[in-house]
Amino acid sequence: MTLPADLGPTLVGVLVLAVITTGVLALFRIPGLWAPVVAILRGAVQLAVISVILTGVITSALWIAVALVVMFAIAASVATGRVGRSSRSFAMMASSIAAGVLVAATVVFATGALELTTRYALAIGAIVIGNAMSIATLTGRMFTTSIVDHWDEVEGWLALGATPRASTLHLARRAVRDALVPAIDQTKTTGLVVLPGAFVGAIFGGISPIEAGRFQIVVLAAIMAAGALTSVLVATWMGPVRTKPVAPR
């Protein structure tokens, strides 16, 4: 396989950006300042591998399905790690993300919003899985942090006879709302502040701007639906709290 001629400048640009990222975090003495650089390195290696793999399987429905299952498993594992690894946490994240992604994808293809092809299945599946993972992570961490910060209030409700779920319901609702804020802001500023990667990539791939816009709004709507369902399910799983949790790191 021939490497692109502009690979050198790309590597230099990414390296400079990584140095800036680390330098800014170091100046402000942020814990875990190497995490962004590690993430960039992992992302580069993983993109290289998946690019090679997808070159040969993009037209195979079976291999696209395998790729999506692998993506989903990794997403569930990453989200689980952010809220504390346990079999229950994995079941919570896996089931919540799966429900959100499956409902959104089913609506997209069942209504004919997008044609059910391997390319669209991969694109929608990968984007929605990634965003559902992020929203699940935010919901879990925000809810846990809220419980820790308002534990006296939760204990007070429990002492008054409220059920564990009822005593944290307002905090769960707030966690869902806050976890959806990035996706909501991106959606409502699309075309004004944000030109999403799917839109730009579609245009670069030769699709007309109108067709790219149609694809992008379907993607954004799918992200919102999957994210809302995933977030509510995570908050529902985590709702009954009887003892003070450990604050997320």
PDB file of C-alpha atoms in Angstrom:
ATOM      1  CA  MET A   1       0.000   0.000   0.000  1.00  0.00           C
ATOM      2  CA  THR A   2       1.391   3.417  -1.021  1.00  0.00           C
ATOM      3  CA  LEU A   3       1.738   5.973   1.751  1.00  0.00           C
ATOM      4  CA  PRO A   4       0.341   9.465   1.058  1.00  0.00           C
ATOM      5  CA  ALA A   5       2.916  12.028  -0.072  1.00  0.00           C
ATOM      6  CA  ASP A   6       1.856  14.555   2.572  1.00  0.00           C
ATOM      7  CA  LEU A   7       2.288  12.145   5.495  1.00  0.00           C
ATOM      8  CA  GLY A   8       5.405  13.982   6.714  1.00  0.00           C
ATOM      9  CA  PRO A   9       3.765  17.390   7.159  1.00  0.00           C
ATOM     10  CA  THR A  10       0.766  15.666   8.758  1.00  0.00           C
ATOM     11  CA  LEU A  11       2.986  14.035  11.373  1.00  0.00           C
ATOM     12  CA  VAL A  12       4.767  17.335  12.065  1.00  0.00           C
ATOM     13  CA  GLY A  13       1.466  19.168  12.485  1.00  0.00           C
ATOM     14  CA  VAL A  14       0.056  16.528  14.844  1.00  0.00           C
ATOM     15  CA  LEU A  15       3.314  16.528  16.854  1.00  0.00           C
ATOM     16  CA  VAL A  16       3.245  20.314  17.280  1.00  0.00           C
ATOM     17  CA  LEU A  17      -0.406  20.213  18.365  1.00  0.00           C
ATOM     18  CA  ALA A  18       0.389  17.456  20.871  1.00  0.00           C
ATOM     19  CA  VAL A  19       3.277  19.494  22.288  1.00  0.00           C
ATOM     20  CA  ILE A  20       1.030  22.548  22.659  1.00  0.00           C
ATOM     21  CA  THR A  21      -1.609  20.437  24.426  1.00  0.00           C
ATOM     22  CA  THR A  22       0.893  18.992  26.885  1.00  0.00           C
ATOM     23  CA  GLY A  23       2.616  22.326  27.448  1.00  0.00           C
ATOM     24  CA  VAL A  24      -0.621  24.132  28.309  1.00  0.00           C
ATOM     25  CA  LEU A  25      -1.663  21.400  30.755  1.00  0.00           C
ATOM     26  CA  ALA A  26       1.823  21.338  32.317  1.00  0.00           C
ATOM     27  CA  LEU A  27       1.821  25.097  32.859  1.00  0.00           C
ATOM     28  CA  PHE A  28      -1.488  24.823  34.705  1.00  0.00           C
ATOM     29  CA  ARG A  29      -0.275  21.700  36.558  1.00  0.00           C
ATOM     30  CA  ILE A  30      -3.174  19.539  35.452  1.00  0.00           C
ATOM     31  CA  PRO A  31      -3.062  15.935  36.741  1.00  0.00           C
ATOM     32  CA  GLY A  32      -2.672  13.325  34.025  1.00  0.00           C
ATOM     33  CA  LEU A  33      -1.224  15.820  31.559  1.00  0.00           C
ATOM     34  CA  TRP A  34       0.054  13.014  29.301  1.00  0.00           C
ATOM     35  CA  ALA A  35      -3.424  11.566  28.751  1.00  0.00           C
ATOM     36  CA  PRO A  36      -4.202  13.691  25.652  1.00  0.00           C
ATOM     37  CA  VAL A  37      -0.908  12.748  23.968  1.00  0.00           C
ATOM     38  CA  VAL A  38      -1.449   9.074  24.718  1.00  0.00           C
ATOM     39  CA  ALA A  39      -4.968   9.406  23.305  1.00  0.00           C
ATOM     40  CA  ILE A  40      -3.589  10.996  20.104  1.00  0.00           C
ATOM     41  CA  LEU A  41      -1.017   8.219  19.699  1.00  0.00           C
ATOM     42  CA  ARG A  42      -3.609   5.513  20.275  1.00  0.00           C
ATOM     43  CA  GLY A  43      -6.017   7.211  17.914  1.00  0.00           C
ATOM     44  CA  ALA A  44      -3.373   7.431  15.183  1.00  0.00           C
ATOM     45  CA  VAL A  45      -2.434   3.757  15.480  1.00  0.00           C
ATOM     46  CA  GLN A  46      -6.055   2.640  15.629  1.00  0.00           C
ATOM     47  CA  LEU A  47      -7.045   4.784  12.636  1.00  0.00           C
ATOM     48  CA  ALA A  48      -4.149   3.385  10.637  1.00  0.00           C
ATOM     49  CA  VAL A  49      -5.192  -0.168  11.441  1.00  0.00           C
ATOM     50  CA  ILE A  50      -8.900   0.367  10.813  1.00  0.00           C
ATOM     51  CA  SER A  51      -8.161   2.192   7.537  1.00  0.00           C
ATOM     52  CA  VAL A  52      -6.234  -0.805   6.265  1.00  0.00           C
ATOM     53  CA  ILE A  53      -8.916  -3.231   7.437  1.00  0.00           C
ATOM     54  CA  LEU A  54     -11.864  -1.275   6.045  1.00  0.00           C
ATOM     55  CA  THR A  55     -10.195  -0.925   2.658  1.00  0.00           C
ATOM     56  CA  GLY A  56     -10.817  -4.611   2.118  1.00  0.00           C
ATOM     57  CA  VAL A  57     -14.156  -5.097   3.883  1.00  0.00           C
ATOM     58  CA  ILE A  58     -16.165  -1.923   3.216  1.00  0.00           C
ATOM     59  CA  THR A  59     -18.529  -3.806   0.888  1.00  0.00           C
ATOM     60  CA  SER A  60     -18.950  -6.877   3.109  1.00  0.00           C
ATOM     61  CA  ALA A  61     -22.017  -6.744   5.348  1.00  0.00           C
ATOM     62  CA  LEU A  62     -20.635  -9.512   7.564  1.00  0.00           C
ATOM     63  CA  TRP A  63     -17.323  -7.793   8.231  1.00  0.00           C
ATOM     64  CA  ILE A  64     -18.983  -4.428   8.750  1.00  0.00           C
ATOM     65  CA  ALA A  65     -21.201  -6.089  11.378  1.00  0.00           C
ATOM     66  CA  VAL A  66     -18.105  -7.571  13.034  1.00  0.00           C
ATOM     67  CA  ALA A  67     -16.413  -4.167  13.030  1.00  0.00           C
ATOM     68  CA  LEU A  68     -19.453  -2.527  14.649  1.00  0.00           C
ATOM     69  CA  VAL A  69     -19.654  -5.224  17.326  1.00  0.00           C
ATOM     70  CA  VAL A  70     -15.967  -4.686  18.148  1.00  0.00           C
ATOM     71  CA  MET A  71     -16.510  -0.912  18.301  1.00  0.00           C
ATOM     72  CA  PHE A  72     -19.489  -1.388  20.595  1.00  0.00           C
ATOM     73  CA  ALA A  73     -17.585  -3.741  22.928  1.00  0.00           C
ATOM     74  CA  ILE A  74     -14.703  -1.275  23.222  1.00  0.00           C
ATOM     75  CA  ALA A  75     -17.102   1.635  23.795  1.00  0.00           C
ATOM     76  CA  ALA A  76     -18.876  -0.243  26.592  1.00  0.00           C
ATOM     77  CA  SER A  77     -15.531  -1.142  28.161  1.00  0.00           C
ATOM     78  CA  VAL A  78     -14.243   2.437  28.041  1.00  0.00           C
ATOM     79  CA  ALA A  79     -17.454   3.843  29.523  1.00  0.00           C
ATOM     80  CA  THR A  80     -17.349   1.203  32.260  1.00  0.00           C
ATOM     81  CA  GLY A  81     -13.794   2.146  33.170  1.00  0.00           C
ATOM     82  CA  ARG A  82     -14.850   5.746  33.684  1.00  0.00           C
ATOM     83  CA  VAL A  83     -17.443   4.886  36.333  1.00  0.00           C
ATOM     84  CA  GLY A  84     -15.650   1.992  38.052  1.00  0.00           C
ATOM     85  CA  ARG A  85     -15.131  -1.485  36.676  1.00  0.00           C
ATOM     86  CA  SER A  86     -17.531  -4.180  37.816  1.00  0.00           C
ATOM     87  CA  SER A  87     -19.804  -6.687  36.137  1.00  0.00           C
ATOM     88  CA  ARG A  88     -22.811  -4.554  37.041  1.00  0.00           C
ATOM     89  CA  SER A  89     -21.230  -1.404  35.605  1.00  0.00           C
ATOM     90  CA  PHE A  90     -20.405  -3.190  32.360  1.00  0.00           C
ATOM     91  CA  ALA A  91     -23.944  -4.553  32.104  1.00  0.00           C
ATOM     92  CA  MET A  92     -25.278  -1.043  32.723  1.00  0.00           C
ATOM     93  CA  MET A  93     -23.105   0.632  30.101  1.00  0.00           C
ATOM     94  CA  ALA A  94     -23.394  -2.134  27.506  1.00  0.00           C
ATOM     95  CA  SER A  95     -27.174  -2.400  27.721  1.00  0.00           C
ATOM     96  CA  SER A  96     -27.722   1.371  27.804  1.00  0.00           C
ATOM     97  CA  ILE A  97     -25.459   2.108  24.834  1.00  0.00           C
ATOM     98  CA  ALA A  98     -26.843  -0.860  22.875  1.00  0.00           C
ATOM     99  CA  ALA A  99     -30.432   0.254  23.435  1.00  0.00           C
ATOM    100  CA  GLY A 100     -29.729   3.797  22.323  1.00  0.00           C
ATOM    101  CA  VAL A 101     -27.778   2.772  19.220  1.00  0.00           C
ATOM    102  CA  LEU A 102     -30.222   0.065  18.130  1.00  0.00           C
ATOM    103  CA  VAL A 103     -33.291   2.278  18.500  1.00  0.00           C
ATOM    104  CA  ALA A 104     -31.681   5.157  16.605  1.00  0.00           C
ATOM    105  CA  ALA A 105     -30.330   2.931  13.808  1.00  0.00           C
ATOM    106  CA  THR A 106     -33.627   1.095  13.454  1.00  0.00           C
ATOM    107  CA  VAL A 107     -35.521   4.351  13.004  1.00  0.00           C
ATOM    108  CA  VAL A 108     -32.971   5.721  10.523  1.00  0.00           C
ATOM    109  CA  PHE A 109     -33.127   2.705   8.222  1.00  0.00           C
ATOM    110  CA  ALA A 110     -36.740   1.638   8.803  1.00  0.00           C
ATOM    111  CA  THR A 111     -38.072   5.077   7.842  1.00  0.00           C
ATOM    112  CA  GLY A 112     -35.846   5.277   4.790  1.00  0.00           C
ATOM    113  CA  ALA A 113     -34.076   8.374   6.112  1.00  0.00           C
ATOM    114  CA  LEU A 114     -30.948   6.642   4.841  1.00  0.00           C
ATOM    115  CA  GLU A 115     -30.637   3.651   2.564  1.00  0.00           C
ATOM    116  CA  LEU A 116     -29.519   0.495   4.351  1.00  0.00           C
ATOM    117  CA  THR A 117     -26.094  -0.031   2.791  1.00  0.00           C
ATOM    118  CA  THR A 118     -22.832  -1.195   4.311  1.00  0.00           C
ATOM    119  CA  ARG A 119     -21.327   2.288   4.016  1.00  0.00           C
ATOM    120  CA  TYR A 120     -24.220   4.036   5.740  1.00  0.00           C
ATOM    121  CA  ALA A 121     -24.471   1.290   8.373  1.00  0.00           C
ATOM    122  CA  LEU A 122     -20.790   1.688   9.213  1.00  0.00           C
ATOM    123  CA  ALA A 123     -20.923   5.483   9.221  1.00  0.00           C
ATOM    124  CA  ILE A 124     -24.079   5.807  11.323  1.00  0.00           C
ATOM    125  CA  GLY A 125     -23.126   2.928  13.600  1.00  0.00           C
ATOM    126  CA  ALA A 126     -19.630   4.181  14.371  1.00  0.00           C
ATOM    127  CA  ILE A 127     -20.670   7.803  14.924  1.00  0.00           C
ATOM    128  CA  VAL A 128     -23.660   6.987  17.108  1.00  0.00           C
ATOM    129  CA  ILE A 129     -21.768   4.381  19.163  1.00  0.00           C
ATOM    130  CA  GLY A 130     -18.987   6.882  19.856  1.00  0.00           C
ATOM    131  CA  ASN A 131     -21.359   9.634  20.917  1.00  0.00           C
ATOM    132  CA  ALA A 132     -23.493   7.286  23.018  1.00  0.00           C
ATOM    133  CA  MET A 133     -20.319   6.171  24.790  1.00  0.00           C
ATOM    134  CA  SER A 134     -19.397   9.777  25.615  1.00  0.00           C
ATOM    135  CA  ILE A 135     -22.892  10.612  26.837  1.00  0.00           C
ATOM    136  CA  ALA A 136     -23.046   7.448  28.959  1.00  0.00           C
ATOM    137  CA  THR A 137     -19.702   8.337  30.516  1.00  0.00           C
ATOM    138  CA  LEU A 138     -20.752  11.911  31.252  1.00  0.00           C
ATOM    139  CA  THR A 139     -24.042  10.783  32.771  1.00  0.00           C
ATOM    140  CA  GLY A 140     -22.382   8.258  35.063  1.00  0.00           C
ATOM    141  CA  ARG A 141     -19.646  10.601  36.236  1.00  0.00           C
ATOM    142  CA  MET A 142     -21.919  13.611  36.673  1.00  0.00           C
ATOM    143  CA  PHE A 143     -24.476  11.608  38.599  1.00  0.00           C
ATOM    144  CA  THR A 144     -21.849  10.129  40.920  1.00  0.00           C
ATOM    145  CA  THR A 145     -20.240  13.526  41.485  1.00  0.00           C
ATOM    146  CA  SER A 146     -23.639  15.047  42.270  1.00  0.00           C
ATOM    147  CA  ILE A 147     -24.372  12.322  44.810  1.00  0.00           C
ATOM    148  CA  VAL A 148     -21.028  12.915  46.527  1.00  0.00           C
ATOM    149  CA  ASP A 149     -21.491  16.693  46.549  1.00  0.00           C
ATOM    150  CA  HIS A 150     -25.088  16.492  47.823  1.00  0.00           C
ATOM    151  CA  TRP A 151     -24.780  13.468  50.080  1.00  0.00           C
ATOM    152  CA  ASP A 152     -26.172  15.300  53.120  1.00  0.00           C
ATOM    153  CA  GLU A 153     -29.273  16.120  51.109  1.00  0.00           C
ATOM    154  CA  VAL A 154     -29.637  12.530  49.894  1.00  0.00           C
ATOM    155  CA  GLU A 155     -29.206  11.218  53.440  1.00  0.00           C
ATOM    156  CA  GLY A 156     -31.864  13.628  54.613  1.00  0.00           C
ATOM    157  CA  TRP A 157     -34.364  12.279  52.088  1.00  0.00           C
ATOM    158  CA  LEU A 158     -33.517   8.705  53.054  1.00  0.00           C
ATOM    159  CA  ALA A 159     -33.971   9.554  56.748  1.00  0.00           C
ATOM    160  CA  LEU A 160     -37.412  10.963  55.959  1.00  0.00           C
ATOM    161  CA  GLY A 161     -38.428   7.646  54.423  1.00  0.00           C
ATOM    162  CA  ALA A 162     -37.835   8.338  50.727  1.00  0.00           C
ATOM    163  CA  THR A 163     -36.823   5.376  48.616  1.00  0.00           C
ATOM    164  CA  PRO A 164     -33.202   5.268  47.402  1.00  0.00           C
ATOM    165  CA  ARG A 165     -34.375   6.048  43.863  1.00  0.00           C
ATOM    166  CA  ALA A 166     -36.642   8.919  44.892  1.00  0.00           C
ATOM    167  CA  SER A 167     -33.912  10.488  47.035  1.00  0.00           C
ATOM    168  CA  THR A 168     -31.617  10.885  44.016  1.00  0.00           C
ATOM    169  CA  LEU A 169     -34.135  11.391  41.228  1.00  0.00           C
ATOM    170  CA  HIS A 170     -33.585  15.149  40.906  1.00  0.00           C
ATOM    171  CA  LEU A 171     -29.829  14.593  40.707  1.00  0.00           C
ATOM    172  CA  ALA A 172     -30.278  11.890  38.071  1.00  0.00           C
ATOM    173  CA  ARG A 173     -32.407  14.222  35.959  1.00  0.00           C
ATOM    174  CA  ARG A 174     -29.779  16.953  36.242  1.00  0.00           C
ATOM    175  CA  ALA A 175     -27.040  14.515  35.216  1.00  0.00           C
ATOM    176  CA  VAL A 176     -28.999  13.526  32.102  1.00  0.00           C
ATOM    177  CA  ARG A 177     -29.607  17.150  31.174  1.00  0.00           C
ATOM    178  CA  ASP A 178     -25.960  18.134  31.637  1.00  0.00           C
ATOM    179  CA  ALA A 179     -24.637  15.062  29.805  1.00  0.00           C
ATOM    180  CA  LEU A 180     -26.665  16.019  26.733  1.00  0.00           C
ATOM    181  CA  VAL A 181     -25.484  19.648  26.679  1.00  0.00           C
ATOM    182  CA  PRO A 182     -22.457  19.085  24.356  1.00  0.00           C
ATOM    183  CA  ALA A 183     -24.564  17.161  21.832  1.00  0.00           C
ATOM    184  CA  ILE A 184     -27.356  19.739  21.999  1.00  0.00           C
ATOM    185  CA  ASP A 185     -24.941  22.646  21.522  1.00  0.00           C
ATOM    186  CA  GLN A 186     -23.231  20.934  18.591  1.00  0.00           C
ATOM    187  CA  THR A 187     -26.567  20.214  16.942  1.00  0.00           C
ATOM    188  CA  LYS A 188     -28.035  23.700  17.317  1.00  0.00           C
ATOM    189  CA  THR A 189     -24.837  25.414  16.100  1.00  0.00           C
ATOM    190  CA  THR A 190     -24.237  23.105  13.130  1.00  0.00           C
ATOM    191  CA  GLY A 191     -23.674  25.217  10.045  1.00  0.00           C
ATOM    192  CA  LEU A 192     -23.106  28.369  12.119  1.00  0.00           C
ATOM    193  CA  VAL A 193     -20.223  27.412  14.402  1.00  0.00           C
ATOM    194  CA  VAL A 194     -19.635  23.733  13.682  1.00  0.00           C
ATOM    195  CA  LEU A 195     -19.100  21.899  10.393  1.00  0.00           C
ATOM    196  CA  PRO A 196     -19.225  18.278  11.594  1.00  0.00           C
ATOM    197  CA  GLY A 197     -16.746  15.757  10.268  1.00  0.00           C
ATOM    198  CA  ALA A 198     -19.432  13.635   8.638  1.00  0.00           C
ATOM    199  CA  PHE A 199     -20.635  16.647   6.637  1.00  0.00           C
ATOM    200  CA  VAL A 200     -17.171  17.751   5.555  1.00  0.00           C
ATOM    201  CA  GLY A 201     -16.090  14.195   4.815  1.00  0.00           C
ATOM    202  CA  ALA A 202     -19.148  13.590   2.664  1.00  0.00           C
ATOM    203  CA  ILE A 203     -18.401  16.700   0.607  1.00  0.00           C
ATOM    204  CA  PHE A 204     -14.745  15.719   0.232  1.00  0.00           C
ATOM    205  CA  GLY A 205     -15.977  12.320  -0.914  1.00  0.00           C
ATOM    206  CA  GLY A 206     -17.782  13.947  -3.830  1.00  0.00           C
ATOM    207  CA  ILE A 207     -21.335  14.172  -2.454  1.00  0.00           C
ATOM    208  CA  SER A 208     -23.235  17.389  -3.124  1.00  0.00           C
ATOM    209  CA  PRO A 209     -23.556  19.836  -0.200  1.00  0.00           C
ATOM    210  CA  ILE A 210     -27.336  19.271  -0.105  1.00  0.00           C
ATOM    211  CA  GLU A 211     -26.932  15.490   0.096  1.00  0.00           C
ATOM    212  CA  ALA A 212     -24.171  15.897   2.696  1.00  0.00           C
ATOM    213  CA  GLY A 213     -26.465  18.146   4.722  1.00  0.00           C
ATOM    214  CA  ARG A 214     -29.256  15.571   4.569  1.00  0.00           C
ATOM    215  CA  PHE A 215     -26.866  12.884   5.793  1.00  0.00           C
ATOM    216  CA  GLN A 216     -25.562  15.114   8.579  1.00  0.00           C
ATOM    217  CA  ILE A 217     -28.962  16.061  10.000  1.00  0.00           C
ATOM    218  CA  VAL A 218     -29.913  12.390  10.106  1.00  0.00           C
ATOM    219  CA  VAL A 219     -26.671  11.695  11.972  1.00  0.00           C
ATOM    220  CA  LEU A 220     -27.311  14.506  14.455  1.00  0.00           C
ATOM    221  CA  ALA A 221     -30.888  13.393  15.094  1.00  0.00           C
ATOM    222  CA  ALA A 222     -29.680   9.810  15.602  1.00  0.00           C
ATOM    223  CA  ILE A 223     -27.053  11.008  18.075  1.00  0.00           C
ATOM    224  CA  MET A 224     -29.682  12.942  20.049  1.00  0.00           C
ATOM    225  CA  ALA A 225     -32.095  10.002  20.178  1.00  0.00           C
ATOM    226  CA  ALA A 226     -29.424   7.463  21.079  1.00  0.00           C
ATOM    227  CA  GLY A 227     -27.852   9.821  23.602  1.00  0.00           C
ATOM    228  CA  ALA A 228     -31.133  10.638  25.331  1.00  0.00           C
ATOM    229  CA  LEU A 229     -32.101   6.993  25.667  1.00  0.00           C
ATOM    230  CA  THR A 230     -28.618   5.917  26.742  1.00  0.00           C
ATOM    231  CA  SER A 231     -28.352   8.687  29.323  1.00  0.00           C
ATOM    232  CA  VAL A 232     -31.771   8.022  30.852  1.00  0.00           C
ATOM    233  CA  LEU A 233     -31.025   4.293  31.086  1.00  0.00           C
ATOM    234  CA  VAL A 234     -27.662   4.905  32.781  1.00  0.00           C
ATOM    235  CA  ALA A 235     -29.283   7.275  35.264  1.00  0.00           C
ATOM    236  CA  THR A 236     -32.052   4.739  35.894  1.00  0.00           C
ATOM    237  CA  TRP A 237     -29.522   1.967  36.542  1.00  0.00           C
ATOM    238  CA  MET A 238     -27.553   4.161  38.936  1.00  0.00           C
ATOM    239  CA  GLY A 239     -30.584   5.769  40.607  1.00  0.00           C
ATOM    240  CA  PRO A 240     -31.057   3.660  43.758  1.00  0.00           C
ATOM    241  CA  VAL A 241     -28.188   4.790  46.030  1.00  0.00           C
ATOM    242  CA  ARG A 242     -28.009   3.592  49.622  1.00  0.00           C
ATOM    243  CA  THR A 243     -24.416   4.414  50.526  1.00  0.00           C
ATOM    244  CA  LYS A 244     -22.157   7.327  49.590  1.00  0.00           C
ATOM    245  CA  PRO A 245     -20.266   6.441  46.384  1.00  0.00           C
ATOM    246  CA  VAL A 246     -16.621   7.106  45.694  1.00  0.00           C
ATOM    247  CA  ALA A 247     -16.028  10.255  43.650  1.00  0.00           C
ATOM    248  CA  PRO A 248     -14.854   9.479  40.090  1.00  0.00           C
ATOM    249  CA  ARG A 249     -11.190  10.102  39.366  1.00  0.00           C
TER     250      ARG A 249
END
